[in-house]
Amino acid sequence: MTPPLPDAADVVIVGAGVMGASIAFQIAKTDPSKRVLVLDQHRVLGGMSGRTFGQIRLHYSNELTLQMARFGVDYVQNWDQEVGVGASGYVPFGYLLIVTEKDLAACERNVDLARGLGIDTRCVDRAGIEALEPAINTVGLAGGAWEPSGGYIDITRMTLGWFEAARALGDVAVHSGIRVEGLDVTAGAVTAVETNAGTVAAEQVVVAVGPWSRALLQTAGVEAPIDAYRLDTMYCRVPDGARQVQRCVTDCQSNFVVRPDMGPVMLAAAYPGTMEQVSEPLVEPTPESEAAHLARIRSACAERFPGLSEVAPLRSVSGSYDITPDWHPVLGSVEEVSGLHLAAGFSGHGLKLSPAVGQVIAAEILGQAPAFDIHPFRLSRFAENEPMFLAYGPGGRA
């Protein structure tokens, strides 16, 4: 039987996905005395975390994002030492980003930035691309970026492992089926969360509910430019006799992302020219959306992976990105509301950043020095006209 909702907690985390789990674990690990309550209207992993592509990479336009992503890769590689419960499921396929001439300078710039931080990555020419991924047709390509540590991680095992370890280490409770309807603010400080099961008093609240974050923040008088945009992914069977993809590959030209899955199966996402904004983040695939997505996948494969142009659809997974204007997250405390912390707007980059996010938000709550200066990710950057730099322009490459 689920225990009743407590009247109070030291920290309430709204969101039982990968961010909520990482933050709860880090708080419990650092200060086991803190009463941490995690609330979600869905089951654990019932939101966007349960619909992830499962890919990690280290190709970014900003030093802070690179540092946090590298922390994440190191963390999942050493999960047993860092957490000790569950597993990250890390599989290093390697990550290959391929570009045409118009994006070559941006690609080289990002590789140079990463190498300056000690990240193992390099630029590759067409011959290098062919050697790394023989399934690719390199006609029209100018080069790319290769990083051997990129690959797949299992978000389900990570999230459940973090929550189990958090409960073992500290006073952490996770309640699903609880809808947080509002945040109470008095004299500029958060005081409680209002739920469909009652009020919970708390002086520290973390909003980590992805595309649902904007509406919840508005109940506290906080406006965050986070919008939900539809994203479709599809598991496809590779045609008999065709060469399976071996790497995680992003084709900047066609905005196509693909990685190997089990056996003759690959997971693909072919972005439309314009992403559809949605009011309900938990979108589901329809026959029409599946047909349109399959057509985009086959078109991208015909150009870049000709042996895979007749892939067979197996299963679709749809959801939404919580996207900010600069395609980077909003992290940290909210200046106008004391005790309110944000971990949202990840724009498709959350999985690889989640270990670092747990560390920095927990440190902020506990009054300790974080491992990273997350000031560039503050919410107020938009009002201050200081957005994050995007080497490739607005979009998922960030």
Coordinates of C-alpha atoms in Angstrom, one line a residue:
M1 CA 0.0 0.0 0.0
T2 CA 1.3 3.5 -0.9
P3 CA 2.0 5.5 2.3
P4 CA 0.0 8.7 2.8
L5 CA 1.5 12.0 1.5
P6 CA 3.4 13.7 4.3
D7 CA 2.4 17.2 5.4
A8 CA 6.0 18.5 5.0
A9 CA 9.4 17.8 3.5
D10 CA 12.8 19.5 3.5
V11 CA 12.9 19.2 -0.3
V12 CA 10.1 18.5 -2.8
I13 CA 11.2 17.4 -6.3
V14 CA 8.4 17.6 -8.9
G15 CA 9.2 15.0 -11.5
A16 CA 10.1 11.3 -11.2
G17 CA 12.2 11.1 -14.3
V18 CA 15.9 11.0 -14.8
M19 CA 16.5 14.5 -13.4
G20 CA 14.4 14.0 -10.3
A21 CA 16.2 10.7 -9.7
S22 CA 19.6 12.2 -10.1
I23 CA 18.9 15.1 -7.8
A24 CA 17.2 13.0 -5.1
F25 CA 20.2 10.6 -5.1
Q26 CA 22.8 13.4 -4.8
I27 CA 20.9 15.0 -1.9
A28 CA 20.6 11.7 -0.1
K29 CA 24.3 10.8 -0.7
T30 CA 25.5 14.2 0.5
D31 CA 23.1 14.8 3.4
P32 CA 21.1 11.7 4.4
S33 CA 19.1 13.7 7.0
K34 CA 17.2 15.7 4.5
R35 CA 13.6 14.6 4.0
V36 CA 13.2 14.4 0.2
L37 CA 9.8 13.9 -1.4
V38 CA 9.6 13.2 -5.2
L39 CA 6.1 13.7 -6.7
D40 CA 4.8 12.9 -10.2
Q41 CA 1.4 12.7 -11.7
H42 CA 2.6 9.8 -13.8
R43 CA 4.5 6.6 -12.8
V44 CA 8.2 6.7 -12.5
L45 CA 9.6 7.3 -16.0
G46 CA 6.0 7.9 -17.2
G47 CA 6.9 11.2 -18.8
M48 CA 9.5 12.1 -21.4
S49 CA 12.4 10.2 -19.7
G50 CA 10.7 6.9 -20.5
R51 CA 10.7 7.9 -24.2
T52 CA 14.3 8.9 -24.7
F53 CA 16.5 8.0 -27.7
G54 CA 19.1 6.8 -25.2
Q55 CA 22.1 8.4 -26.9
I56 CA 25.1 10.3 -25.3
R57 CA 27.6 12.4 -27.1
L58 CA 30.2 15.1 -26.5
H59 CA 29.8 17.5 -29.5
Y60 CA 28.5 20.8 -28.2
S61 CA 29.0 24.5 -28.9
N62 CA 29.7 25.7 -25.3
E63 CA 32.3 24.9 -22.7
L64 CA 29.8 24.5 -19.9
T65 CA 27.7 22.0 -21.8
L66 CA 30.8 20.1 -22.8
Q67 CA 32.1 19.9 -19.3
M68 CA 28.8 18.7 -17.9
A69 CA 28.4 16.1 -20.7
R70 CA 31.9 14.8 -20.2
F71 CA 31.1 14.5 -16.4
G72 CA 28.1 12.5 -17.5
V73 CA 30.1 10.1 -19.7
D74 CA 32.7 9.5 -17.0
Y75 CA 29.9 8.9 -14.5
V76 CA 28.0 6.3 -16.5
Q77 CA 31.3 4.5 -17.2
N78 CA 31.9 4.3 -13.5
W79 CA 28.3 3.7 -12.4
D80 CA 29.3 1.0 -9.8
Q81 CA 31.6 3.3 -8.0
E82 CA 29.3 6.4 -8.3
V83 CA 26.0 4.7 -7.4
G84 CA 26.5 1.0 -6.7
V85 CA 22.9 0.1 -7.5
G86 CA 21.5 -0.8 -10.9
A87 CA 23.5 0.0 -14.0
S88 CA 23.9 2.6 -16.7
G89 CA 23.8 0.1 -19.5
Y90 CA 26.5 2.1 -21.3
V91 CA 27.5 0.7 -24.7
P92 CA 30.2 2.7 -26.5
F93 CA 29.2 2.5 -30.1
G94 CA 31.0 5.8 -30.8
Y95 CA 29.3 9.0 -32.1
L96 CA 29.8 10.3 -35.6
L97 CA 28.4 13.6 -36.8
I98 CA 28.5 14.2 -40.5
V99 CA 28.3 17.6 -42.3
T100 CA 28.3 19.2 -45.7
E101 CA 30.4 22.2 -46.6
K102 CA 28.0 24.7 -45.0
D103 CA 28.4 23.2 -41.6
L104 CA 32.1 22.2 -41.8
A105 CA 33.5 25.3 -40.0
A106 CA 31.0 24.9 -37.1
C107 CA 32.0 21.2 -36.8
E108 CA 35.7 22.0 -36.8
R109 CA 35.1 24.8 -34.3
N110 CA 33.3 22.5 -31.9
V111 CA 35.9 19.8 -32.2
D112 CA 38.7 22.2 -31.4
L113 CA 36.7 23.5 -28.3
A114 CA 36.2 19.9 -27.1
R115 CA 39.8 18.9 -27.7
G116 CA 41.0 22.0 -25.7
L117 CA 39.1 20.6 -22.7
G118 CA 40.8 17.2 -23.1
I119 CA 37.9 15.4 -24.8
D120 CA 38.8 12.5 -27.1
T121 CA 37.4 13.7 -30.4
R122 CA 38.7 14.5 -33.9
C123 CA 37.6 15.7 -37.3
V124 CA 37.4 13.1 -40.0
D125 CA 37.3 13.5 -43.8
R126 CA 35.2 11.4 -46.2
A127 CA 37.7 8.5 -46.1
G128 CA 37.6 8.6 -42.4
I129 CA 33.8 8.5 -42.3
E130 CA 33.8 5.5 -44.7
A131 CA 36.2 3.6 -42.4
L132 CA 34.2 4.3 -39.3
E133 CA 30.7 3.7 -40.8
P134 CA 30.8 1.7 -44.1
A135 CA 27.0 2.0 -44.5
I136 CA 27.2 5.7 -45.2
N137 CA 27.2 7.2 -48.7
T138 CA 29.7 10.0 -48.4
V139 CA 28.9 11.8 -51.6
G140 CA 28.2 15.5 -50.9
L141 CA 29.8 15.3 -47.4
A142 CA 32.7 17.6 -46.4
G143 CA 33.7 15.8 -43.2
G144 CA 32.5 15.2 -39.7
A145 CA 33.4 14.7 -36.1
W146 CA 34.1 11.4 -34.4
E147 CA 34.2 10.6 -30.7
P148 CA 34.7 7.0 -29.5
S149 CA 33.0 7.5 -26.1
G150 CA 29.6 8.3 -27.6
G151 CA 27.0 5.6 -27.5
Y152 CA 23.9 4.3 -25.7
I153 CA 22.8 4.4 -22.0
D154 CA 19.8 2.8 -20.4
I155 CA 17.7 5.5 -18.8
T156 CA 15.3 3.1 -17.2
R157 CA 18.1 1.2 -15.3
M158 CA 19.8 4.5 -14.4
T159 CA 16.6 6.2 -13.0
L160 CA 15.5 3.1 -11.0
G161 CA 19.0 2.6 -9.8
W162 CA 19.3 6.2 -8.6
F163 CA 15.9 6.1 -6.8
E164 CA 16.8 2.8 -5.1
A165 CA 20.1 4.0 -4.0
A166 CA 18.6 7.3 -2.8
R167 CA 16.1 5.4 -0.6
A168 CA 18.8 3.2 0.8
L169 CA 21.1 6.2 1.7
G170 CA 18.6 8.7 3.0
D171 CA 15.0 9.8 3.8
V172 CA 13.7 9.7 0.2
A173 CA 10.1 8.9 -0.7
V174 CA 8.7 8.7 -4.3
H175 CA 5.0 9.1 -4.9
S176 CA 3.5 8.6 -8.3
G177 CA -0.1 9.5 -9.2
I178 CA 0.2 12.8 -7.4
R179 CA -0.4 15.8 -9.5
V180 CA 1.2 19.0 -8.3
E181 CA -1.3 21.7 -9.1
G182 CA 0.5 24.8 -7.9
L183 CA 3.4 26.3 -5.9
D184 CA 2.7 28.5 -2.9
V185 CA 4.9 31.6 -2.6
T186 CA 4.9 34.0 0.4
A187 CA 7.0 37.1 0.8
G188 CA 9.1 36.0 -2.2
A189 CA 9.8 32.5 -1.0
V190 CA 8.3 29.1 -1.8
T191 CA 6.5 27.6 1.1
A192 CA 4.6 24.6 -0.1
V193 CA 3.3 22.6 -3.1
E194 CA -0.4 22.1 -3.7
T195 CA -1.4 18.7 -5.0
N196 CA -4.5 16.7 -5.8
A197 CA -3.8 14.8 -2.5
G198 CA -3.2 17.8 -0.2
T199 CA -0.6 20.4 0.6
V200 CA 3.0 19.7 1.4
A201 CA 5.0 22.3 3.2
A202 CA 8.6 22.8 1.9
E203 CA 11.1 25.6 1.8
Q204 CA 13.0 24.0 -1.1
V205 CA 11.2 22.9 -4.3
V206 CA 12.7 21.6 -7.6
V207 CA 10.7 21.8 -10.8
A208 CA 12.0 19.0 -13.0
V209 CA 9.0 18.0 -15.1
G210 CA 10.2 18.8 -18.6
P211 CA 7.5 20.2 -20.9
W212 CA 5.1 20.5 -18.0
S213 CA 7.4 22.9 -16.2
R214 CA 6.2 26.1 -17.7
A215 CA 2.6 25.8 -16.5
L216 CA 3.7 24.8 -13.0
L217 CA 6.1 27.7 -12.8
Q218 CA 3.3 30.2 -13.8
T219 CA 1.5 29.3 -10.6
A220 CA 4.4 30.9 -8.7
G221 CA 4.4 33.9 -11.0
V222 CA 7.4 32.8 -12.9
E223 CA 7.5 32.8 -16.7
A224 CA 9.9 30.4 -18.3
P225 CA 10.1 30.2 -22.2
I226 CA 9.8 26.4 -22.3
D227 CA 7.6 25.0 -25.0
A228 CA 6.8 21.4 -26.0
Y229 CA 7.5 20.2 -29.6
R230 CA 6.6 16.9 -30.9
L231 CA 9.4 14.3 -31.6
D232 CA 8.9 10.9 -33.2
T233 CA 11.3 8.0 -33.1
M234 CA 10.9 4.6 -34.8
Y235 CA 12.5 1.2 -34.3
C236 CA 13.1 -0.2 -37.8
R237 CA 14.2 -3.6 -39.0
V238 CA 17.2 -3.5 -41.4
P239 CA 16.5 -5.2 -44.7
D240 CA 17.9 -8.8 -45.1
G241 CA 21.5 -8.6 -46.4
A242 CA 21.9 -4.9 -45.7
R243 CA 24.7 -3.6 -43.6
Q244 CA 23.5 -2.5 -40.2
V245 CA 24.7 0.8 -38.8
Q246 CA 27.5 0.4 -36.3
R247 CA 27.7 3.9 -34.8
C248 CA 25.4 6.5 -33.4
V249 CA 25.2 8.9 -36.4
T250 CA 23.8 12.4 -36.8
D251 CA 23.4 13.7 -40.4
C252 CA 23.3 17.5 -40.1
Q253 CA 22.2 17.9 -43.7
S254 CA 19.0 15.8 -43.5
N255 CA 18.5 16.3 -39.7
F256 CA 18.5 12.5 -39.3
V257 CA 19.7 10.6 -36.3
V258 CA 20.2 6.8 -36.1
R259 CA 21.8 4.3 -33.8
P260 CA 22.0 0.5 -33.7
D261 CA 19.7 -1.5 -31.4
M262 CA 19.4 -5.2 -30.8
G263 CA 20.2 -7.5 -33.7
P264 CA 18.9 -6.3 -37.1
V265 CA 17.1 -3.3 -35.5
M266 CA 18.0 0.3 -35.6
L267 CA 16.4 3.3 -33.9
A268 CA 15.9 6.4 -36.0
A269 CA 14.5 9.9 -35.8
A270 CA 14.0 12.0 -38.9
Y271 CA 13.1 15.5 -37.9
P272 CA 10.5 17.3 -40.0
G273 CA 11.4 20.7 -41.5
T274 CA 9.3 22.4 -38.8
M275 CA 8.7 20.7 -35.5
E276 CA 5.1 20.7 -34.3
Q277 CA 4.3 22.6 -31.1
V278 CA 1.9 20.6 -28.9
S279 CA -0.2 21.4 -25.9
E280 CA -0.2 17.9 -24.5
P281 CA 3.4 16.6 -24.2
L282 CA 2.5 12.9 -24.0
V283 CA 1.7 12.7 -27.7
E284 CA 1.1 9.2 -29.2
P285 CA 1.9 7.9 -32.7
T286 CA -1.0 7.8 -35.1
P287 CA -1.2 5.9 -38.5
E288 CA -0.7 9.3 -40.2
S289 CA 2.3 10.4 -38.1
E290 CA 3.9 7.0 -38.5
A291 CA 3.5 7.0 -42.3
A292 CA 4.9 10.6 -42.5
H293 CA 7.9 9.7 -40.2
L294 CA 8.6 6.5 -42.1
A295 CA 8.7 8.5 -45.4
R296 CA 11.2 10.9 -43.9
I297 CA 13.4 8.0 -42.6
R298 CA 13.4 6.3 -45.9
S299 CA 14.2 9.5 -47.8
A300 CA 17.1 10.2 -45.5
C301 CA 18.4 6.7 -45.8
A302 CA 18.1 6.8 -49.6
E303 CA 20.5 9.7 -49.7
R304 CA 22.9 8.7 -46.9
F305 CA 22.4 5.0 -46.1
P306 CA 21.2 3.6 -49.4
G307 CA 21.2 0.0 -48.2
L308 CA 18.7 0.9 -45.6
S309 CA 16.2 2.8 -47.7
E310 CA 13.6 0.0 -47.4
V311 CA 13.7 -0.4 -43.6
A312 CA 10.6 -2.0 -42.2
P313 CA 8.8 -0.2 -39.3
L314 CA 8.5 -2.1 -36.1
R315 CA 7.5 0.3 -33.3
S316 CA 7.1 4.0 -32.9
V317 CA 7.7 6.0 -29.8
S318 CA 6.4 9.6 -29.7
G319 CA 6.9 12.4 -27.2
S320 CA 8.0 15.9 -27.0
Y321 CA 11.1 18.0 -26.3
D322 CA 10.9 20.8 -23.8
I323 CA 12.7 23.5 -25.9
T324 CA 14.0 26.9 -24.8
P325 CA 14.8 29.7 -27.3
D326 CA 18.5 28.8 -27.3
W327 CA 18.0 25.1 -27.1
H328 CA 19.8 24.9 -23.7
P329 CA 18.3 24.1 -20.3
V330 CA 17.3 26.4 -17.5
L331 CA 19.1 25.4 -14.3
G332 CA 19.4 26.6 -10.8
S333 CA 17.6 28.9 -8.4
V334 CA 15.0 31.5 -9.5
E335 CA 16.1 34.9 -8.4
E336 CA 12.6 36.2 -7.6
V337 CA 11.5 33.2 -5.6
S338 CA 13.8 32.0 -2.9
G339 CA 13.9 28.2 -2.5
L340 CA 12.7 27.5 -6.0
H341 CA 15.1 25.6 -8.3
L342 CA 14.8 24.6 -11.9
A343 CA 16.0 21.7 -14.0
A344 CA 14.0 21.9 -17.2
G345 CA 14.1 23.0 -20.8
F346 CA 16.7 20.4 -21.8
S347 CA 15.8 20.6 -25.5
G348 CA 16.8 16.9 -26.1
H349 CA 20.2 17.0 -24.2
G350 CA 19.0 16.0 -20.7
L351 CA 20.1 12.4 -20.6
K352 CA 23.8 13.0 -21.0
L353 CA 23.7 16.0 -18.6
S354 CA 21.6 14.3 -15.9
P355 CA 24.5 13.2 -13.7
A356 CA 26.0 16.7 -13.6
V357 CA 22.5 18.3 -13.1
G358 CA 22.0 16.1 -10.0
Q359 CA 25.3 17.2 -8.6
V360 CA 24.8 21.0 -9.1
I361 CA 21.2 21.2 -8.0
A362 CA 21.9 19.2 -4.9
A363 CA 24.9 21.3 -4.1
E364 CA 22.8 24.5 -4.5
I365 CA 20.0 23.2 -2.2
L366 CA 22.5 22.1 0.4
G367 CA 24.5 25.4 0.3
Q368 CA 27.6 23.7 -1.0
A369 CA 30.0 24.6 -3.9
P370 CA 28.8 22.9 -7.1
A371 CA 31.2 21.2 -9.5
F372 CA 30.1 23.6 -12.3
D373 CA 29.2 27.2 -12.6
I374 CA 25.7 27.0 -14.0
H375 CA 25.2 30.8 -14.2
P376 CA 25.1 30.7 -18.0
F377 CA 22.0 28.4 -17.7
R378 CA 20.1 30.8 -15.4
L379 CA 16.5 31.6 -16.3
S380 CA 17.1 35.3 -16.4
R381 CA 19.6 35.0 -19.4
F382 CA 16.7 35.4 -21.8
A383 CA 15.5 38.7 -20.3
E384 CA 19.1 39.8 -20.2
N385 CA 19.6 38.9 -23.8
E386 CA 22.5 36.5 -23.1
P387 CA 21.5 33.3 -24.8
M388 CA 23.8 30.4 -25.2
F389 CA 25.8 30.2 -28.4
L390 CA 24.7 27.8 -31.1
A391 CA 27.4 26.9 -33.7
Y392 CA 24.9 25.3 -36.0
G393 CA 22.1 27.8 -35.3
P394 CA 18.8 26.9 -33.5
G395 CA 18.2 23.2 -33.4
G396 CA 19.1 19.9 -31.7
R397 CA 22.8 20.1 -32.4
A398 CA 23.3 22.9 -29.8

